[in-house]
Amino acid sequence: MKIVIDAFGGDHAPLEIIKGTIEAKEYGQQLALTGSVAEIQKCARDNGLSLDGIELVEAPQIMDMHDDARLVIKQKADSSMGKGLRMVAAGEADAVVSAGPTGALLMGGTMVVKRIKGVKRPALGAVIPGLRGNFLLMDCGANVECRPEMLDQFGVLGSIYMKKLFGIDSPKVALANNGAEDSKGTELQIEAYQMMAANKHIDFTGNVEGRDIPMGDVDVVIADGFTGNMILKTIEGMGISMLSQLKGMLTKNLVSKLAAAVLKPSLREFRDKNDSAKVGGAPIIGLQKPVIKAHGSSKAEAIKNAIRQAIQWSGSGVSEAIAEAVKE
Amino acid sequence: MKIVIDAFGGDHAPLEIIKGTIEAKEYGQQLALTGSVAEIQKCARDNGLSLDGIELVEAPQIMDMHDDARLVIKQKADSSMGKGLRMVAAGEADAVVSAGPTGALLMGGTMVVKRIKGVKRPALGAVIPGLRGNFLLMDCGANVECRPEMLDQFGVLGSIYMKKLFGIDSPKVALANNGAEDSKGTELQIEAYQMMAANKHIDFTGNVEGRDIPMGDVDVVIADGFTGNMILKTIEGMGISMLSQLKGMLTKNLVSKLAAAVLKPSLREFRDKNDSAKVGGAPIIGLQKPVIKAHGSSKAEAIKNAIRQAIQWSGSGVSEAIAEAVKE
């Protein structure tokens, strides 16, 4: 199995991407970095890192935050992101990881790697650490406007992903909504509810309110891309805000610092449990091959985990199961 | 000034409502409780509470969670909630507080207390403790589907509320969206952005992403009722989840319990800072008189704070300022 990694995506490229890729060698799979080979080599040399055993693939351009997403298809097909996508499409690699711009990766994923036949729209998922277990939130922003049948199908894609990658026998699927009753929400949620309730491919448990989403009692939370993005980012922001307050509390004075020292292992556990980077990146689900969007702020550990996720995904049979489920 | 309180709304009615009302006597205003007078008196007697100085207004019915919201207008006009609304509409009270069903209070507020002339739709606000300051999120669920001009006007209503009640000179108003650029969101956000940017009544600072909402750097966050509800409830859920994890961490073993004892004052401060009940209830903004929705799970302290908020609101000149701003 070969995983290709975009060395020039994200805020900490290329150094942290290179580091994470080197750390991921422990998984025993072939790894390839795309980008300016000279720059990758220089960065490794400057930081005393060995690139032994990692394939370097020349891709002179970079997809920039401010670039039109469509550039990745033609004008910037030779970018580190574009090259990675094309390698996967051509069968030269099994999965691609990039911390570059989300819009470009979605566009490139859809146009270059292409959808599984029968998939209406690929969606961006995010596996989030909940209080009582990880859950998949999707769509997190690939499709800002959705039709009910898209939400219904996201339920199928998400259910298969959680089953195959997290070993959950019959994942509980719920619809993010502003109340429990089937009459809640806009027309979109009301219609999607009916379709999901009738869908035999999923274990639909009804609506889930915002308050219950972080509990992690359901395995898959379905939303349109606008709503999903608001939920995902609000969860992120609350995590940052509360950890920051906690830190302030523990460094207030000498006594609290002593208490903090005693609590250090528990605090680390707390932080780790709430750290999405430990789970991996955001999968773009519905494409023929695994495409993983790592967070723009990814450091080595997050990249390493995204690579681990790409390896698991690639060998999981998710794509085959999706193709089977949506072929009707 | 007279504040009327629905004694039979919420999960802990009537005991906690009565307790909170008694505690609110310290604000030195007239207070009236609506409901079955016999039951209120019995509950007070059973719990050794004195109702001295509190007016009791007979209202034999109760608006139930499962009742159609419209009942509050006619069939259940004599409910504890309906009576409170009618007292305010008739000028027999200055503001009403209820922890009863949100839908009924919104319906009754709009039909009985009535909108300020020029207000397109009243909205449900929530003042939320952010990392760096309180902020108002609106709409939190009164209007699940919105038009751009409604969001634009919510900005005006929210700005006046934060100015008059929180003394913020020129409140920063932002639109909840899935990105910073003015091209982000659905048609609703794209059009609302343009209107808000051109609105001279508000200090519009652009879009705010979910991640930045909990920081509290903007004073007013505008959303349609569906999105606002998802954001509000997700914030609530994350607070519950993280406090629960923290608690688990601090009661793990003897050493962590000792550390927790040392940290007790800081922990209390942390919990209080994140406790929406301290701020008050959710104001329904755009009505001729103050109507406050207290959380269904409100205990005495939350009711007391909602009464304090009703007093401040009633004397603040918010309604006059809104009438002036929307009359064009």
XYZ file of C-alpha atoms in Angstrom:
656
model
C 0.000 0.000 0.000
C 1.255 3.477 -0.838
C 0.065 6.684 0.830
C 0.910 10.001 -0.806
C 1.251 13.120 1.337
C 1.085 16.737 0.157
C 4.286 18.207 1.640
C 3.242 21.792 0.972
C -0.248 21.988 2.493
C -1.082 23.699 5.770
C 0.378 26.300 8.093
C 3.403 24.266 9.133
C 4.497 22.922 5.744
C 6.844 21.498 4.795
C 8.719 20.790 8.083
C 5.875 19.339 10.168
C 4.513 17.392 7.209
C 7.929 15.840 6.617
C 8.324 15.033 10.317
C 4.890 13.419 10.522
C 5.601 11.366 7.408
C 8.900 10.132 8.840
C 7.133 9.157 12.081
C 4.499 7.286 10.068
C 7.167 4.944 8.677
C 6.469 2.800 11.740
C 3.229 1.655 10.069
C 5.337 -0.224 7.525
C 3.672 1.089 4.372
C 5.139 2.927 1.363
C 5.027 6.695 1.750
C 5.505 9.397 -0.890
C 5.826 13.162 -0.393
C 4.831 15.532 -3.193
C 6.339 18.989 -3.669
C 9.549 20.670 -4.732
C 12.035 17.854 -4.161
C 14.890 20.315 -3.689
C 12.987 22.183 -0.981
C 11.922 19.001 0.796
C 15.528 17.799 0.803
C 16.811 21.165 2.024
C 14.237 21.312 4.806
C 15.139 17.772 5.934
C 18.864 18.561 5.843
C 18.449 21.845 7.752
C 16.558 20.002 10.474
C 18.708 16.893 10.638
C 15.938 14.624 9.341
C 16.511 11.500 7.255
C 14.254 10.935 4.263
C 15.393 7.312 3.935
C 12.687 5.075 2.586
C 10.364 7.928 1.619
C 9.650 8.512 -2.053
C 9.898 12.129 -3.215
C 7.689 13.151 -6.127
C 8.427 16.407 -7.938
C 5.494 18.861 -7.912
C 6.796 22.408 -8.245
C 3.569 24.377 -7.572
C 1.609 25.005 -4.370
C -2.165 25.388 -3.952
C -2.511 28.592 -1.989
C -5.302 29.492 0.481
C -6.367 32.301 -1.834
C -6.292 30.295 -5.071
C -9.538 29.492 -6.844
C -10.228 25.844 -5.983
C -10.642 24.947 -9.665
C -6.960 25.675 -10.358
C -6.052 22.302 -8.845
C -7.610 20.513 -11.804
C -5.655 22.100 -14.672
C -3.430 25.154 -14.133
C -2.098 23.806 -10.855
C -2.350 20.109 -11.659
C 1.376 20.083 -10.899
C 0.919 21.422 -7.396
C 1.847 19.211 -4.451
C -1.898 18.659 -3.862
C -2.785 18.167 -7.545
C 0.025 15.671 -8.045
C -1.089 13.647 -5.023
C -4.658 13.487 -6.294
C -3.523 12.441 -9.777
C -1.282 9.695 -8.399
C -4.273 8.262 -6.539
C -6.524 8.577 -9.597
C -3.909 6.827 -11.763
C -3.520 3.973 -9.299
C 0.063 5.001 -8.436
C -0.990 5.485 -4.810
C -3.827 4.180 -2.649
C -4.735 7.281 -0.647
C -3.782 10.932 -0.326
C -3.388 13.178 2.730
C -3.290 16.976 2.458
C -3.456 19.849 4.934
C -3.941 22.288 2.035
C -7.067 24.344 1.251
C -10.291 22.379 1.842
C -12.139 23.766 -1.183
C -9.352 22.750 -3.567
C -9.071 19.257 -2.082
C -12.843 18.771 -2.396
C -12.843 20.060 -5.956
C -9.803 17.986 -6.897
C -11.162 14.929 -5.103
C -14.441 15.116 -6.997
C -12.968 15.959 -10.423
C -9.709 13.990 -10.359
C -10.206 11.027 -7.984
C -13.935 11.026 -8.849
C -17.056 9.868 -7.059
C -18.124 6.292 -6.535
C -20.886 5.593 -9.068
C -24.252 6.335 -7.474
C -22.883 8.791 -4.899
C -24.780 12.060 -5.296
C -22.190 14.225 -3.565
C -19.056 13.402 -1.615
C -19.113 14.895 1.893
C -16.521 16.063 4.363
C -16.624 14.091 7.584
C -14.994 14.790 10.923
C -14.471 12.189 13.612
C -14.956 14.030 16.891
C -14.125 12.826 20.402
C -17.441 12.817 22.274
C -17.950 12.378 26.019
C -18.897 8.716 25.685
C -17.261 7.856 22.358
C -16.059 9.120 18.983
C -18.667 10.139 16.460
C -18.640 11.119 12.801
C -20.156 14.481 11.875
C -20.927 14.959 8.195
C -21.209 17.017 6.050
C -18.831 19.541 7.610
C -18.740 21.953 4.709
C -18.386 20.281 1.308
C -22.028 20.950 0.371
C -23.287 24.190 1.859
C -26.722 23.687 0.323
C -28.206 20.215 0.391
C -31.319 18.398 -0.792
C -33.017 15.881 1.523
C -31.855 12.890 -0.545
C -28.263 14.035 -0.082
C -28.614 14.012 3.713
C -30.249 10.607 3.476
C -27.306 9.268 1.477
C -24.751 10.888 3.809
C -26.304 8.667 6.471
C -25.440 5.588 4.407
C -21.877 6.750 3.643
C -21.224 7.729 7.258
C -22.655 4.518 8.622
C -20.390 2.415 6.398
C -17.359 4.512 7.337
C -17.943 4.054 11.082
C -18.708 0.371 10.678
C -15.608 -0.432 8.653
C -13.105 1.890 10.323
C -14.287 1.881 13.919
C -15.729 -1.630 14.042
C -19.196 -0.497 15.133
C -21.625 -3.226 14.125
C -24.715 -1.141 13.500
C -23.802 2.550 13.833
C -26.532 4.786 15.236
C -27.286 7.542 12.732
C -29.059 10.767 13.774
C -30.061 13.997 12.082
C -28.830 17.266 13.636
C -31.977 19.248 14.381
C -33.468 21.884 16.681
C -35.742 19.455 18.481
C -36.614 15.794 18.875
C -39.971 15.677 17.044
C -40.106 14.743 13.350
C -41.807 18.083 12.626
C -38.709 20.028 13.703
C -36.310 21.918 11.471
C -36.681 23.499 8.062
C -38.229 21.710 5.081
C -34.820 20.108 4.498
C -34.731 18.353 7.889
C -38.425 17.438 7.830
C -38.090 15.697 4.456
C -34.707 14.152 5.258
C -36.136 12.732 8.504
C -38.830 10.827 6.586
C -36.336 9.451 4.072
C -33.851 8.398 6.744
C -36.552 6.774 8.863
C -37.484 4.640 5.835
C -33.890 3.853 4.828
C -33.081 0.186 5.431
C -29.320 0.682 5.094
C -29.035 2.658 8.335
C -30.012 2.424 11.998
C -31.722 5.826 12.172
C -32.348 6.967 15.748
C -34.123 10.249 14.926
C -33.059 13.816 15.568
C -30.163 14.833 17.779
C -30.126 18.291 19.357
C -26.976 20.381 19.653
C -26.864 19.780 23.379
C -26.609 16.019 22.905
C -24.161 15.989 19.992
C -20.996 16.294 22.166
C -22.152 13.375 24.340
C -21.213 10.918 21.591
C -24.225 8.672 22.155
C -24.865 8.431 18.416
C -22.138 7.299 16.018
C -23.026 9.389 12.972
C -24.493 12.920 13.054
C -25.882 14.094 9.709
C -26.183 17.758 8.691
C -26.022 19.920 5.600
C -22.545 21.389 5.052
C -23.435 24.804 6.461
C -24.930 23.472 9.688
C -22.254 20.802 10.067
C -19.521 23.398 9.709
C -21.139 25.606 12.371
C -21.411 22.627 14.761
C -17.855 21.394 14.132
C -16.278 24.803 14.556
C -18.366 25.638 17.623
C -17.188 22.389 19.235
C -13.593 23.325 18.369
C -14.018 26.835 19.747
C -15.593 25.643 22.987
C -12.729 23.181 23.474
C -10.182 25.966 23.012
C -12.084 28.353 25.270
C -12.535 25.883 28.118
C -8.962 24.574 28.001
C -7.723 28.150 28.054
C -9.842 28.929 31.140
C -8.654 25.763 32.821
C -5.042 26.702 32.142
C -5.611 30.155 33.618
C -7.115 28.563 36.705
C -4.169 26.216 37.199
C -1.457 28.827 36.845
C -3.093 31.496 38.996
C -0.831 31.180 42.034
C 1.729 28.901 43.640
C -0.873 26.685 45.312
C -2.822 26.141 42.103
C 0.451 25.428 40.273
C 1.246 22.726 42.802
C -2.204 21.232 42.353
C -1.699 21.382 38.586
C 1.577 19.467 38.953
C -0.230 16.710 40.865
C -2.961 16.586 38.234
C -0.565 16.605 35.290
C -1.227 13.040 34.056
C -5.004 13.520 34.311
C -4.784 16.895 32.604
C -2.805 15.404 29.753
C -5.402 12.658 29.411
C -8.170 15.296 29.402
C -6.408 17.316 26.709
C -5.651 14.249 24.616
C -9.218 12.980 24.845
C -10.448 16.274 23.428
C -7.799 16.497 20.750
C -9.254 15.813 17.306
C -5.730 15.542 15.890
C -5.363 12.213 17.709
C -8.243 10.776 15.725
C -6.844 11.774 12.350
C -7.957 14.129 9.611
C -11.309 14.787 7.970
C -12.218 12.089 5.440
C -13.850 13.081 2.151
C -16.349 10.251 1.923
C -17.898 9.111 -1.354
C -14.786 9.240 -3.573
C -13.333 6.180 -5.296
C -10.188 6.330 -3.159
C -9.456 7.730 0.317
C -8.754 11.471 0.373
C -8.031 12.931 3.798
C -8.068 16.597 4.681
C -5.715 17.202 7.591
C -6.360 20.367 9.633
C -4.572 23.433 8.253
C -2.817 23.815 11.592
C -1.585 20.193 11.598
C 1.737 19.445 13.190
C 3.729 16.209 12.850
C 1.499 14.161 15.169
C -1.701 15.128 13.334
C -0.104 14.254 9.982
C 1.096 10.936 11.344
C -2.414 10.145 12.579
C -3.954 11.175 9.257
C -1.565 8.781 7.511
C -2.542 5.981 9.921
C -6.174 6.749 9.130
C -5.438 6.654 5.361
C -3.844 3.218 5.769
C -6.785 1.871 7.796
C -9.309 3.369 5.391
C -7.523 2.056 2.334
C -7.584 -1.502 3.597
C -11.082 -1.325 5.066
C -13.343 -2.040 2.107
C -15.302 1.204 2.690
C -15.363 2.150 -1.001
C -16.549 -1.289 -2.076
C -19.289 -1.310 0.562
C -20.439 2.186 -0.448
C -20.498 1.201 -4.135
C -22.672 -1.792 -3.233
C -25.049 0.254 -1.052
C -25.636 3.124 -3.494
C -25.795 1.187 -6.760
C -29.589 0.865 -6.754
C -42.368 48.451 38.451
C -44.136 45.097 38.533
C -42.698 41.825 37.221
C -45.040 38.867 36.747
C -43.668 35.336 37.011
C -45.285 32.150 35.670
C -45.257 29.883 38.749
C -46.093 26.760 36.755
C -43.509 26.806 33.947
C -40.449 24.539 33.779
C -39.231 21.263 35.231
C -38.989 22.492 38.821
C -42.286 24.373 39.097
C -43.747 25.572 41.309
C -41.234 25.199 44.192
C -38.087 26.590 42.543
C -40.046 29.349 40.821
C -41.520 30.422 44.163
C -38.100 30.284 45.828
C -36.478 32.373 43.096
C -39.273 34.920 43.272
C -38.889 35.231 47.050
C -35.131 35.729 46.629
C -35.776 38.424 44.000
C -37.604 40.543 46.579
C -34.191 42.031 47.363
C -34.432 44.032 44.113
C -37.202 46.071 45.716
C -39.775 45.795 42.916
C -43.363 44.484 42.926
C -43.564 40.798 42.090
C -46.589 38.719 41.101
C -46.851 34.941 40.694
C -49.485 33.458 38.384
C -51.001 30.008 38.849
C -53.363 28.107 41.098
C -53.243 30.278 44.207
C -54.176 27.339 46.436
C -51.319 25.247 45.061
C -48.794 28.072 45.346
C -49.825 28.625 48.970
C -49.688 24.917 49.750
C -46.233 24.554 48.188
C -44.956 27.559 50.183
C -46.468 26.207 53.408
C -45.068 22.692 52.844
C -41.608 24.143 52.356
C -41.699 26.744 55.111
C -41.581 29.660 52.682
C -43.200 33.035 53.291
C -45.086 34.633 50.412
C -45.208 38.005 52.196
C -45.176 40.907 49.780
C -45.722 38.754 46.694
C -48.972 39.158 44.780
C -50.703 35.904 43.832
C -52.794 35.945 40.667
C -55.257 33.114 40.049
C -54.624 31.233 36.798
C -55.940 27.688 37.087
C -54.524 26.172 33.864
C -50.995 25.148 32.889
C -49.361 25.306 29.437
C -47.930 21.831 28.976
C -44.828 20.891 26.934
C -47.037 18.881 24.607
C -49.746 21.513 24.158
C -50.149 23.223 20.804
C -48.514 26.637 21.254
C -51.656 28.404 19.970
C -53.674 27.262 22.996
C -52.045 29.996 25.067
C -53.974 32.653 23.128
C -57.558 31.452 23.690
C -58.304 28.035 25.217
C -55.500 28.378 27.754
C -55.579 32.155 28.132
C -56.150 31.406 31.809
C -52.985 29.386 32.150
C -50.205 30.693 34.391
C -48.296 31.707 31.249
C -51.308 33.158 29.410
C -52.344 35.218 32.427
C -48.828 36.655 32.797
C -48.758 37.675 29.132
C -52.193 39.286 29.359
C -51.246 41.238 32.481
C -48.265 42.687 30.610
C -50.378 43.451 27.521
C -53.002 45.195 29.684
C -50.407 47.316 31.443
C -50.991 45.538 34.773
C -47.355 44.416 34.804
C -44.165 45.647 33.144
C -42.503 42.372 32.200
C -43.116 38.631 32.344
C -40.794 35.710 33.127
C -41.691 32.108 32.266
C -39.795 28.812 32.209
C -42.702 27.215 30.323
C -42.674 25.919 26.722
C -40.704 28.200 24.365
C -43.086 27.859 21.426
C -46.098 28.917 23.507
C -44.258 31.882 25.017
C -43.171 33.045 21.550
C -46.666 32.614 20.169
C -48.257 34.335 23.152
C -45.648 37.079 23.164
C -46.300 37.862 19.507
C -50.104 37.582 19.632
C -50.848 38.939 23.112
C -48.002 41.323 24.052
C -47.525 42.136 20.341
C -44.614 43.326 18.255
C -43.183 46.814 18.237
C -44.464 48.522 15.082
C -41.936 47.982 12.279
C -40.429 44.819 13.772
C -40.668 42.080 11.153
C -40.297 39.176 13.589
C -39.455 39.014 17.275
C -36.421 36.821 17.955
C -35.222 34.712 20.825
C -31.874 35.887 22.159
C -29.454 34.189 24.525
C -26.745 35.989 26.416
C -23.842 33.557 26.562
C -20.684 33.783 28.677
C -17.803 33.920 26.180
C -14.093 33.560 26.954
C -13.489 37.289 26.819
C -16.992 38.600 27.517
C -20.725 37.968 27.298
C -22.331 37.982 23.886
C -25.887 37.870 22.565
C -26.753 35.103 20.118
C -29.991 35.604 18.176
C -32.191 34.154 16.800
C -31.972 30.992 18.907
C -35.077 29.336 17.537
C -38.070 31.650 17.217
C -37.804 31.796 13.411
C -36.500 28.555 11.974
C -36.652 29.930 8.441
C -35.533 33.508 7.864
C -35.279 36.015 5.060
C -32.125 38.177 4.749
C -33.967 41.347 5.879
C -34.955 39.549 9.079
C -31.320 38.771 9.921
C -30.445 42.363 9.105
C -33.084 43.628 11.522
C -32.074 41.134 14.218
C -28.716 42.913 14.107
C -30.430 46.198 14.975
C -32.542 44.680 17.775
C -29.573 42.820 19.267
C -27.311 45.830 19.072
C -29.811 47.985 20.984
C -30.320 45.268 23.592
C -26.586 44.941 24.302
C -26.123 48.706 24.299
C -28.929 49.435 26.740
C -28.632 46.417 29.034
C -24.890 45.809 29.034
C -23.713 49.379 28.525
C -21.688 48.607 25.402
C -21.335 51.853 23.465
C -21.195 50.477 19.967
C -21.792 46.718 20.060
C -19.907 44.695 17.460
C -22.395 42.726 15.370
C -21.341 39.691 13.313
C -23.083 37.119 11.132
C -22.579 33.431 12.012
C -21.122 31.856 8.878
C -18.920 29.050 7.607
C -16.076 31.354 6.595
C -14.818 34.924 6.748
C -15.339 35.986 3.122
C -18.560 37.745 2.063
C -19.169 34.976 -0.493
C -19.564 32.358 2.278
C -22.768 30.658 3.361
C -26.041 29.970 1.625
C -27.977 32.628 -0.306
C -29.430 33.746 3.032
C -26.056 34.649 4.550
C -24.682 36.129 1.332
C -27.622 38.530 1.006
C -27.820 39.281 4.729
C -24.103 40.142 4.721
C -24.628 42.826 2.080
C -27.595 44.324 3.920
C -25.825 44.323 7.282
C -22.663 45.847 5.806
C -24.797 48.732 4.496
C -26.851 49.133 7.702
C -25.988 52.389 9.459
C -27.687 51.370 12.726
C -25.089 48.708 13.530
C -21.328 48.248 13.781
C -21.121 45.216 11.491
C -17.777 43.421 11.735
C -18.449 40.747 9.097
C -18.790 36.991 9.462
C -17.896 35.053 12.583
C -17.015 31.353 12.326
C -18.162 28.783 14.853
C -14.660 28.486 16.230
C -14.569 32.169 17.168
C -18.109 32.462 18.563
C -17.230 31.161 22.079
C -14.355 33.658 22.334
C -16.827 36.487 22.910
C -14.910 39.014 20.809
C -18.113 40.186 19.138
C -21.092 41.389 21.177
C -23.937 40.206 18.958
C -23.917 37.037 16.824
C -26.727 36.887 14.255
C -28.156 33.656 12.837
C -31.430 32.251 11.560
C -33.350 30.400 14.269
C -32.287 26.940 13.106
C -28.570 27.725 13.002
C -28.722 29.781 16.202
C -30.401 26.934 18.031
C -27.736 24.464 16.850
C -24.953 26.837 17.994
C -26.569 27.578 21.382
C -27.264 23.959 22.193
C -23.827 22.802 21.000
C -22.223 25.362 23.321
C -24.403 24.086 26.168
C -23.551 20.463 25.405
C -19.821 21.119 25.201
C -19.949 22.909 28.550
C -21.700 19.951 30.138
C -19.342 17.436 28.519
C -16.158 19.225 29.539
C -17.282 19.942 33.101
C -18.224 16.294 33.448
C -14.782 15.188 32.251
C -13.115 17.649 34.590
C -15.129 16.323 37.486
C -14.125 12.761 36.634
C -10.500 13.829 36.549
C -10.673 15.489 39.969
C -12.344 12.626 41.763
C -10.219 9.856 40.283
C -8.131 9.075 43.355
C -7.133 10.474 46.734
C -4.345 12.659 45.340
C -6.556 14.234 42.695
C -9.265 14.782 45.317
C -6.748 16.678 47.463
C -5.752 18.788 44.472
C -9.423 19.416 43.769
C -9.917 20.636 47.328
C -7.092 23.135 46.888
C -8.554 24.296 43.578
C -12.111 24.561 44.887
C -12.461 28.373 44.729
C -11.011 28.472 41.204
C -13.213 25.590 40.112
C -16.286 27.344 41.423
C -15.279 30.480 39.526
C -14.762 28.390 36.378
C -18.184 26.783 36.731
C -19.894 30.071 37.490
C -18.260 31.819 34.557
C -19.674 29.171 32.223
C -23.104 29.139 33.802
C -25.680 30.812 31.565
C -28.160 30.830 34.458
C -26.074 33.564 36.095
C -26.696 35.862 33.147
C -30.479 35.425 33.186
C -33.001 33.980 30.781
C -33.467 34.268 27.039
C -35.054 37.584 26.038
C -37.703 37.633 23.313
C -36.605 40.803 21.569
C -38.899 42.921 19.399
C -42.045 42.784 21.563
C -43.659 45.885 23.078
C -42.801 44.729 26.608
C -40.062 42.473 28.029
C -40.842 38.767 27.842
C -38.155 36.465 29.211
C -37.908 32.742 28.611
C -36.135 31.122 31.530
C -34.527 27.737 30.846
C -36.908 24.809 31.360
C -34.478 23.395 33.917
C -34.310 26.673 35.878
C -33.888 26.470 39.625
C -34.366 29.331 42.095
C -31.127 31.121 41.205
C -31.874 31.148 37.471
C -35.388 32.487 38.130
C -34.012 35.182 40.420
C -31.522 36.225 37.731
C -34.239 36.247 35.059
C -36.301 38.557 37.284
C -33.281 40.836 37.751
C -32.877 40.887 33.962
C -36.603 41.716 33.523
C -36.225 44.667 35.906
C -33.121 45.973 34.128
C -34.705 45.488 30.706
C -37.951 47.143 31.725
C -36.186 50.295 32.854
C -33.664 50.361 30.036
C -35.484 52.093 27.207
C -34.812 49.160 24.838
C -38.349 49.104 23.425
C -38.372 52.868 22.779
C -34.981 52.698 21.066
C -36.092 49.756 18.911
C -39.314 51.558 17.951
C -37.255 54.566 16.892
C -34.737 52.487 14.904
C -37.272 50.388 12.971
C -39.915 52.996 12.263
C -38.538 53.894 8.802
